CSV table of C-alpha atoms in Angstrom, one decimal:
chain,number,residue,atom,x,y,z
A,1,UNK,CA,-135.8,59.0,48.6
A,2,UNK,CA,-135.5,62.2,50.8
A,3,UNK,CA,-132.0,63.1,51.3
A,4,UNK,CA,-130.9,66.3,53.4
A,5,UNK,CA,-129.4,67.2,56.4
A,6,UNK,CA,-131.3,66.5,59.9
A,7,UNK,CA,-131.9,69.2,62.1
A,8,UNK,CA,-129.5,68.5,64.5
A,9,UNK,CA,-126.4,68.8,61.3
A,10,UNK,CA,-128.0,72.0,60.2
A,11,UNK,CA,-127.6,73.3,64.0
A,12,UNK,CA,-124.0,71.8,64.2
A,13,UNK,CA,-123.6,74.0,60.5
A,14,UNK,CA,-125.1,76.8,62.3
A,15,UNK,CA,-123.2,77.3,65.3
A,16,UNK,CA,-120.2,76.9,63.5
A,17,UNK,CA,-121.0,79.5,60.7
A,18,UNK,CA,-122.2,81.5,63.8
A,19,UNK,CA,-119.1,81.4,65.9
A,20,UNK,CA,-116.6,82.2,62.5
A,21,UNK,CA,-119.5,85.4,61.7
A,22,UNK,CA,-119.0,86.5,65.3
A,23,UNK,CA,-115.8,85.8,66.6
A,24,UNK,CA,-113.5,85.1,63.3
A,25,UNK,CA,-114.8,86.7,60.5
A,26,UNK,CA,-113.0,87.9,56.9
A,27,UNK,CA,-110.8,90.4,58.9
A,28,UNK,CA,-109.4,87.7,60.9
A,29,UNK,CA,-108.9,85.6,58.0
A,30,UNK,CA,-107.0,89.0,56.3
A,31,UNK,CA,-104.9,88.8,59.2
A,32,UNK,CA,-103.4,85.7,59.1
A,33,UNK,CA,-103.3,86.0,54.9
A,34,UNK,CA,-101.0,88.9,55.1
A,35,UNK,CA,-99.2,87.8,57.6
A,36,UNK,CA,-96.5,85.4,55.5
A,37,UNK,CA,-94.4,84.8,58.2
A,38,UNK,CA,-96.5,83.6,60.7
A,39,UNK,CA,-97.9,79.7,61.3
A,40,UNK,CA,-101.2,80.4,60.0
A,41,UNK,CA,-102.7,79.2,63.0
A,42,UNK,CA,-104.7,81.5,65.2
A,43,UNK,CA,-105.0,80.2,68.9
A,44,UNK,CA,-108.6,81.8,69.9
A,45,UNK,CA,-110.0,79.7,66.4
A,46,UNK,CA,-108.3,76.5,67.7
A,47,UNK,CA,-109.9,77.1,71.3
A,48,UNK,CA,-112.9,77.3,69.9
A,49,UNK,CA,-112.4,74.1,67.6
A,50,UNK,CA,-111.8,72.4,70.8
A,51,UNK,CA,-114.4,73.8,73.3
A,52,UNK,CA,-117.0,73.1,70.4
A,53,UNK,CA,-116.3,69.3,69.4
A,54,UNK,CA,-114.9,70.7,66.2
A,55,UNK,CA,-112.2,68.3,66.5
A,56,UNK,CA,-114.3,65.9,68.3
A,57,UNK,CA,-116.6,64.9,65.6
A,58,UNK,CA,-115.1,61.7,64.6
A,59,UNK,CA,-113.3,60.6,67.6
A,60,UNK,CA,-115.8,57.6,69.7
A,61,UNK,CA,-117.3,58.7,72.9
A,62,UNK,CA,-114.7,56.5,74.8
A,63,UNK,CA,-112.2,58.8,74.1
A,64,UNK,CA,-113.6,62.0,74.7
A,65,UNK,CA,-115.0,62.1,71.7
A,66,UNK,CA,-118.5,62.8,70.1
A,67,UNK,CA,-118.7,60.2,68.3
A,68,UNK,CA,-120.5,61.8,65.1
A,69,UNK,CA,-119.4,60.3,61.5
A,70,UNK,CA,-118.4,62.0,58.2
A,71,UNK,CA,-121.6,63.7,57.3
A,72,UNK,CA,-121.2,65.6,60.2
A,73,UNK,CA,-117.1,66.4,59.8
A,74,UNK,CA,-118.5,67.5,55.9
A,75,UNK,CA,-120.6,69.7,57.6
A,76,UNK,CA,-117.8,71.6,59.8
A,77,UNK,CA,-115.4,71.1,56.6
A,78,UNK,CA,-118.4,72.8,54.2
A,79,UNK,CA,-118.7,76.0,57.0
A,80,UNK,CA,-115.2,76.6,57.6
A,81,UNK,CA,-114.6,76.3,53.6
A,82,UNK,CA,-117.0,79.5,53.4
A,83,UNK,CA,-115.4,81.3,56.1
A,84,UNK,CA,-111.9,80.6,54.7
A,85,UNK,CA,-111.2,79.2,58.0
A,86,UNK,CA,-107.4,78.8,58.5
A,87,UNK,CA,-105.8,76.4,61.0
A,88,UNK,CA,-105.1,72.7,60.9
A,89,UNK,CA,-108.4,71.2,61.2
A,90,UNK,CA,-108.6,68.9,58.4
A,91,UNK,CA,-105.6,67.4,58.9
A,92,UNK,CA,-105.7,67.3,63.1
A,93,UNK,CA,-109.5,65.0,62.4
A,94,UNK,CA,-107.8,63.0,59.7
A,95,UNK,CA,-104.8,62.0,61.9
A,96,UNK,CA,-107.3,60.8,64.1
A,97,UNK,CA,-109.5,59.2,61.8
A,98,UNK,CA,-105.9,57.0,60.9
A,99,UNK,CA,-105.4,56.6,64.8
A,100,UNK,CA,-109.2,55.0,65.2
A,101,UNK,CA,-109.0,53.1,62.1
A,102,UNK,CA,-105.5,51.7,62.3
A,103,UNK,CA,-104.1,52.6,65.6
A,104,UNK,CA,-103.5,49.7,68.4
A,105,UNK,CA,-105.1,50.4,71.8
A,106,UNK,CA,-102.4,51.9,73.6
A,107,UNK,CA,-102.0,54.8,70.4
A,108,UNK,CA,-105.7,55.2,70.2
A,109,UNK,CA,-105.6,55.8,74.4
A,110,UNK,CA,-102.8,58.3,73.9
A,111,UNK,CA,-103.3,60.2,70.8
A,112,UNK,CA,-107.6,60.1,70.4
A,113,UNK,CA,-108.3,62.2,73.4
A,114,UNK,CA,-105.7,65.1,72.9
A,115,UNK,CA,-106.7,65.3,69.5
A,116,UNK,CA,-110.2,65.5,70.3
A,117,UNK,CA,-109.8,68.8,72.8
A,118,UNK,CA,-107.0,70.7,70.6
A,119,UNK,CA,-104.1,69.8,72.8
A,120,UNK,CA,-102.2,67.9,70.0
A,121,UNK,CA,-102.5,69.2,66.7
A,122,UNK,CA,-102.3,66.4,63.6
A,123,UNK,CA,-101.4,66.6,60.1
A,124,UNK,CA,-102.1,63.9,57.5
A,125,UNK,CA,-100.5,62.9,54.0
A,126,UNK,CA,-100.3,59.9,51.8
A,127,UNK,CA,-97.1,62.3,49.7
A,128,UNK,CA,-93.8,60.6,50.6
A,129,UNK,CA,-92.8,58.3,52.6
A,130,UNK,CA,-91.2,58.1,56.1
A,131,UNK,CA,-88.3,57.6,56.8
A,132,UNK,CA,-87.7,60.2,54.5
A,133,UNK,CA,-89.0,63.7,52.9
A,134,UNK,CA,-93.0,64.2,53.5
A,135,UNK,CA,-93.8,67.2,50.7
A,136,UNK,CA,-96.5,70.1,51.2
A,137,UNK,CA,-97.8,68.5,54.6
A,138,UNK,CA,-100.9,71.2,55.6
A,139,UNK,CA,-99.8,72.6,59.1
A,140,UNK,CA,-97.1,70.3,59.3
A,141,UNK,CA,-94.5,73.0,60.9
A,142,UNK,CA,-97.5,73.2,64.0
A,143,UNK,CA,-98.4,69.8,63.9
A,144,UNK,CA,-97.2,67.2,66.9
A,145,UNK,CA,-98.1,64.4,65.0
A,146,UNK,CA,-97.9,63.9,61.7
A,147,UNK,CA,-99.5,60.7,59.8
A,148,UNK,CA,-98.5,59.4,57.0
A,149,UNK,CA,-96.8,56.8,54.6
A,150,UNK,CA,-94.2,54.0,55.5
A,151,UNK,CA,-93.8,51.2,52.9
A,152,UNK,CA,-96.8,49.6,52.4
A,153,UNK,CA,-98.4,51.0,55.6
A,154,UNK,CA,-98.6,54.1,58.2
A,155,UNK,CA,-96.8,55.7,60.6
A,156,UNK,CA,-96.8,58.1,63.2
A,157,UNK,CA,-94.4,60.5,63.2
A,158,UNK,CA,-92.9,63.4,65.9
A,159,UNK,CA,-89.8,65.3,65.8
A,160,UNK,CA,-89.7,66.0,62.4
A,161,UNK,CA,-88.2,68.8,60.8
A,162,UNK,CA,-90.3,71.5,58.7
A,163,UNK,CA,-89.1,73.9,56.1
A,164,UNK,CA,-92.1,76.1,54.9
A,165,UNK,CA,-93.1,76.3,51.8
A,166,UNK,CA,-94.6,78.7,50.2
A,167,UNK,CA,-98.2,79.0,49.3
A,168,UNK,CA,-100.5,81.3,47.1
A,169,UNK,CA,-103.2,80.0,49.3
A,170,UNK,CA,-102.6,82.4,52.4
A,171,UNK,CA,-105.8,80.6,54.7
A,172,UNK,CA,-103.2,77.3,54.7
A,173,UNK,CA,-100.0,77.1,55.7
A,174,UNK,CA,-97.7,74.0,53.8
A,175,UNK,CA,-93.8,72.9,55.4
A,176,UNK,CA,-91.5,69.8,53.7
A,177,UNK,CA,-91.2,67.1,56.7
A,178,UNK,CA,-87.7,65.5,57.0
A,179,UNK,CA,-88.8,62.8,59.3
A,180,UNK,CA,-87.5,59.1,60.8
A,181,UNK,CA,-89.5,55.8,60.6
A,182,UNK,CA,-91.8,56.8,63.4
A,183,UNK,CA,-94.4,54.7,64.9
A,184,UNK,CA,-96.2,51.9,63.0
A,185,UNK,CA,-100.0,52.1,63.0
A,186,UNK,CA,-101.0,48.0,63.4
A,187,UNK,CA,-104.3,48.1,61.3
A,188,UNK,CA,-103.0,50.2,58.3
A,189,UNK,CA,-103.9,47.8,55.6
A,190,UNK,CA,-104.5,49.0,51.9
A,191,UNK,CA,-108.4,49.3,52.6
A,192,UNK,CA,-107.7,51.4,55.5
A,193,UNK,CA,-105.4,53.5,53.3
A,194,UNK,CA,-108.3,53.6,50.8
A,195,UNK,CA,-111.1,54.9,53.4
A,196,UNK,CA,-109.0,57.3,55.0
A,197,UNK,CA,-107.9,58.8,51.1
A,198,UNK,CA,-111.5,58.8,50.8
A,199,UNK,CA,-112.4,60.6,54.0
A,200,UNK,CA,-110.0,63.3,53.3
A,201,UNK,CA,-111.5,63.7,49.6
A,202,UNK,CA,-114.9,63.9,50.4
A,203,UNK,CA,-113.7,66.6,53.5
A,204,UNK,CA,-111.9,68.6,50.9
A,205,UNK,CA,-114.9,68.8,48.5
A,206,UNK,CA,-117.2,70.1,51.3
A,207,UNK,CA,-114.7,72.9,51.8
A,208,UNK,CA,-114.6,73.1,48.0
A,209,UNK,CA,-118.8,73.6,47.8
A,210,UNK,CA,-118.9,75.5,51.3
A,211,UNK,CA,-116.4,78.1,49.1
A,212,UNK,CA,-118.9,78.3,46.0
A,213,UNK,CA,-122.0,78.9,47.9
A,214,UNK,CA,-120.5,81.8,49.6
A,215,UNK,CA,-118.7,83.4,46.7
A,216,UNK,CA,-122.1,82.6,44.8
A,217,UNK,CA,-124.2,83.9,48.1
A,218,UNK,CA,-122.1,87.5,48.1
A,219,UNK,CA,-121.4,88.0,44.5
A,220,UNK,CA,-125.7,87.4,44.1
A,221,UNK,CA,-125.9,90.7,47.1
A,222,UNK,CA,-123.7,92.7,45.4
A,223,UNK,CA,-125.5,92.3,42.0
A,224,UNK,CA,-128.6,93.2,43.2
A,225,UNK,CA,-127.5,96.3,45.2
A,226,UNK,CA,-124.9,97.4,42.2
A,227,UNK,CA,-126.6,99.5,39.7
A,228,UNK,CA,-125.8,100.5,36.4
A,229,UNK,CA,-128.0,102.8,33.9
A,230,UNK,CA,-130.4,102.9,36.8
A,231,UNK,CA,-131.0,99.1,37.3
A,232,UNK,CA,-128.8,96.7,39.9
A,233,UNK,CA,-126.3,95.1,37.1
A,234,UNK,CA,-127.6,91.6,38.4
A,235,UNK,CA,-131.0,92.3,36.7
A,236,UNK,CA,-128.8,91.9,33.2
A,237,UNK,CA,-129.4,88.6,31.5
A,238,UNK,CA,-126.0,88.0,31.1
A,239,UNK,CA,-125.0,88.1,34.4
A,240,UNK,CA,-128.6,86.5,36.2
A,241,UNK,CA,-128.4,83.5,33.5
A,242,UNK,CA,-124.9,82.5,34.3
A,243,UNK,CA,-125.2,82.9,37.9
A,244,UNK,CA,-128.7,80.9,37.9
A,245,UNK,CA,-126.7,78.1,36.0
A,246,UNK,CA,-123.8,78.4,38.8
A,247,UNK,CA,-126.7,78.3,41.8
A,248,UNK,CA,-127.5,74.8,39.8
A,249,UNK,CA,-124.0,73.6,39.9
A,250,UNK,CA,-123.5,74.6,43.7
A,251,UNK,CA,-126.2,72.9,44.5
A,252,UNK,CA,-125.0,69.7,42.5
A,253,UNK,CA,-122.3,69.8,44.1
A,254,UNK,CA,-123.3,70.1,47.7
A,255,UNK,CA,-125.9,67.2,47.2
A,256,UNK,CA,-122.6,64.8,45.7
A,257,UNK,CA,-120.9,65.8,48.8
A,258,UNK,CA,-123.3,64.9,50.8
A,259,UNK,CA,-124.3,61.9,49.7
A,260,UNK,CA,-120.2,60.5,49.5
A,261,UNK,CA,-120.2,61.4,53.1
A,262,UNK,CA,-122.8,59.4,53.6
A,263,UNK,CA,-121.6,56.6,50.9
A,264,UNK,CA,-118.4,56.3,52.7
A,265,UNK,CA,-119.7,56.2,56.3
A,266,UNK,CA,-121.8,53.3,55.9
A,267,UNK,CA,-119.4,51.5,53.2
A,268,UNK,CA,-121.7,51.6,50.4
A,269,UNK,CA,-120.8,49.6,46.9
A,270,UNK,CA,-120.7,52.6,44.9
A,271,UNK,CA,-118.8,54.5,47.7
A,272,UNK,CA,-115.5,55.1,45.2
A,273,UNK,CA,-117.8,56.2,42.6
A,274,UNK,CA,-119.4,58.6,44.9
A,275,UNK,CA,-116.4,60.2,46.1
A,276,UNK,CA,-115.0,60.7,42.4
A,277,UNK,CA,-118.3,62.3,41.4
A,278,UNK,CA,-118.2,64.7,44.4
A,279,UNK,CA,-114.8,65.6,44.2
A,280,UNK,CA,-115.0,66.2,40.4
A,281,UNK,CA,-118.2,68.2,41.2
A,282,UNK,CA,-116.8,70.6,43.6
A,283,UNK,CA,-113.5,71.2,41.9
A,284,UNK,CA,-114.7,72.4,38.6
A,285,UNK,CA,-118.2,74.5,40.3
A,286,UNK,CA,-116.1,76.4,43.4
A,287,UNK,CA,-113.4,77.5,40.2
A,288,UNK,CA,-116.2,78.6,38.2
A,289,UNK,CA,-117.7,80.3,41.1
A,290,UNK,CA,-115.0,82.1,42.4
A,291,UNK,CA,-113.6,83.1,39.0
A,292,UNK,CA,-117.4,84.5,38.8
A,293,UNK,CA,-117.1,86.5,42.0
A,294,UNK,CA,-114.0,88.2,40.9
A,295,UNK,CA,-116.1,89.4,37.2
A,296,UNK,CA,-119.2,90.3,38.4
A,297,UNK,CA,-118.0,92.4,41.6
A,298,UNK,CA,-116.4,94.2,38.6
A,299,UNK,CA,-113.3,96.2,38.9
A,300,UNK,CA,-113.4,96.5,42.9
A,301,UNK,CA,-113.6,92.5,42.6
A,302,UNK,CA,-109.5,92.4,41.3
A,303,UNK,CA,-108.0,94.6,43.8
A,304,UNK,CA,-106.0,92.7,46.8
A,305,UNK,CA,-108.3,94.5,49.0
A,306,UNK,CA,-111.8,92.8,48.2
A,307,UNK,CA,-111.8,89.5,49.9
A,308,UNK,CA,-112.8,87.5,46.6
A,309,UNK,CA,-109.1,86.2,46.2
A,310,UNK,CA,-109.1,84.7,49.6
A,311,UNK,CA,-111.9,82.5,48.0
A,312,UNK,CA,-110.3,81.9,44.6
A,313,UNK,CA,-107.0,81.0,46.1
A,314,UNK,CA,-108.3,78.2,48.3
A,315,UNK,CA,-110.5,77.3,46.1
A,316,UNK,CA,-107.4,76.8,43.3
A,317,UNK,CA,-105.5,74.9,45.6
A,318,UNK,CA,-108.4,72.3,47.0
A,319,UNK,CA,-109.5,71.9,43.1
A,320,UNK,CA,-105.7,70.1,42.8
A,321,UNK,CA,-106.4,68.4,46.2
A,322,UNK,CA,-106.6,64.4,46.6
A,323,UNK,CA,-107.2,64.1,42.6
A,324,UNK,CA,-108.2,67.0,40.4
A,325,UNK,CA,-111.5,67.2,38.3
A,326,UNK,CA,-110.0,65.4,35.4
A,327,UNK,CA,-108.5,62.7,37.7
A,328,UNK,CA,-111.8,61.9,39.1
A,329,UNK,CA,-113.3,62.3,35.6
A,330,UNK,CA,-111.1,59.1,34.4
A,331,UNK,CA,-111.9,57.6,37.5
A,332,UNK,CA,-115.6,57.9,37.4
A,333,UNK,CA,-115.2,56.6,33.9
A,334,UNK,CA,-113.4,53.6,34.9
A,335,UNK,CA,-115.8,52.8,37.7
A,336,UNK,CA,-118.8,53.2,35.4
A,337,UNK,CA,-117.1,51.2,32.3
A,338,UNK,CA,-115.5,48.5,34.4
A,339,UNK,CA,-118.6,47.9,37.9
């Protein structure tokens, strides 16, 4: 079986790596990294997240949507993941994803289209439960909508009130919610609960993979461009071993997130165990690779100047993300022991 992206994903991946090259490139992201105080998300990237279906991927064509499914939203997760995107994207396609899944008419009629275009920013979280204190929401001090937990189902929220937090990741910005009851999505059953926890896993380990293959992709340049006693340093076995076995992994990985987009999207059996071997995957490979960039760019690799922690940093912070490796690991096991 022959199992890759069509030409019409690898365009979609294209224009989006395109646009973050030309219009929002590691400056930018340096920009909103150093700047602590401020929301962390950048209006021209959002225009452009609107204007070009970004947003849109996974909201149906009757709402202004495109209509696409998750193999395509991995795709846009996987790009912005290598350009260390900031901004609430993620969380703005998962709210809607909740809306579509679980919302009643009237919600999806309100809520689908303005999410779709950028006009209403989400946030998404499964941490908490409203009424109450939401921890760590992603872009929750931006969002206008924010859902998440409410007893045994979901809820939307608005109003609430954010208190930063601080984060080593600087491409992400995290607030505590104090929030009421909100909104009750209809449809927000525990296996609509399950499928959207497992949408936002397998979108976190595309980031995680689009992260590895560019720290693998620019630490494999500077080797071979770096010289030491006359030959570039990547021509040492130590170094071209290890980052041949990390090329491996990457790839692994980006084949496991693929496929659990795909798993999930059609509702396959082995969908769970998909999305555990995926996440695991990505976790452990974009650590391993970004803890490789920093070595082998040698000492210019440490300084706060070098863009390498940008990578490492998310990276650290998706690895912990909707189960770590070892979660998944036990997981994975259970699945496999138990059918």
């Amino acid at each position: 079986m022959f199992f890759a992206l069509t030409d019409d994903q690898r365009e979609f991946d294209g224009a989006v790596r395109g646009y973050l090259a030309d219009r929002f490139d590691l400056d930018a992201v340096r920009a909103v990294f150093e700047d602590a105080a401020g929301d962390g998300h950048p209006a021209s990237l959002w225009k452009a997240a609107g204007e070009q279906g970004w947003l849109a991927v996974l909201v149906p064509e009757e709402h202004d949507g495109l209509g696409l499914g998750l193999v395509e939203a991995q795709v846009i997760a996987r790009a912005l993941g290598a350009g260390a995107a900031p901004g609430p994207w993620r969380g703005t396609v998962l709210a809607g994803e909740a809306v579509r899944l679980a919302g009643s008419d009237e919600q999806k009629g309100s809520w689908l289209p303005r999410l779709a275009t950028g006009e209403a920013v989400g946030a998404f979280t499964l941490r908490g439960s409203v009424p109450g204190r939401l921890p760590a929401v992603e872009y929750g001090a931006v969002a206008d909508v924010v859902v998440a937990r409410s007893g045994d189902g979901l809820a939307l929220v608005r109003g609430a009130t954010a208190t930063p937090r601080g984060s080593y990741d600087g491409t992400t910005r995290l607030a505590d919610l104090d929030a009421g009851a909100g909104e009750a999505l209809p449809g927000a059953t525990a296996e609509v609960i399950d499928e959207l926890a497992a949408r936002a896993t397998v979108l976190v380990a595309a980031d995680l993979v689009g992260i590895a293959r560019e720290a693998i992709t620019r630490t494999v340049a500077y080797d071979r461009e770096r010289e030491q006693f006359g030959v570039p340093v990547g021509s040492f076995q130590a170094i071209k071993h290890a980052l041949a076995d990390l090329h491996v992994g990457v790839t692994m990985a980006e084949h496991a997130a693929l496929y659990a987009a795909h798993a999930v999207a059609e509702r396959l059996p082995d969908a769970p165990l998909a999305v555990s071997v995926a996440k695991a995957k990505a976790s452990d490979v974009a650590l391993q690779a970004t803890g490789a960039m920093i070595q082998y760019h040698g000492g210019i690799g440490y300084t706060w100047e070098h863009e390498a922690h940008f990578f490492y940093k998310r990276a650290k912070r998706l690895a912990g993300q909707w189960g770590d490796a070892d979660a998944h690991r036990a997981k994975i096991a259970d699945l496999t022991i138990t059918g």
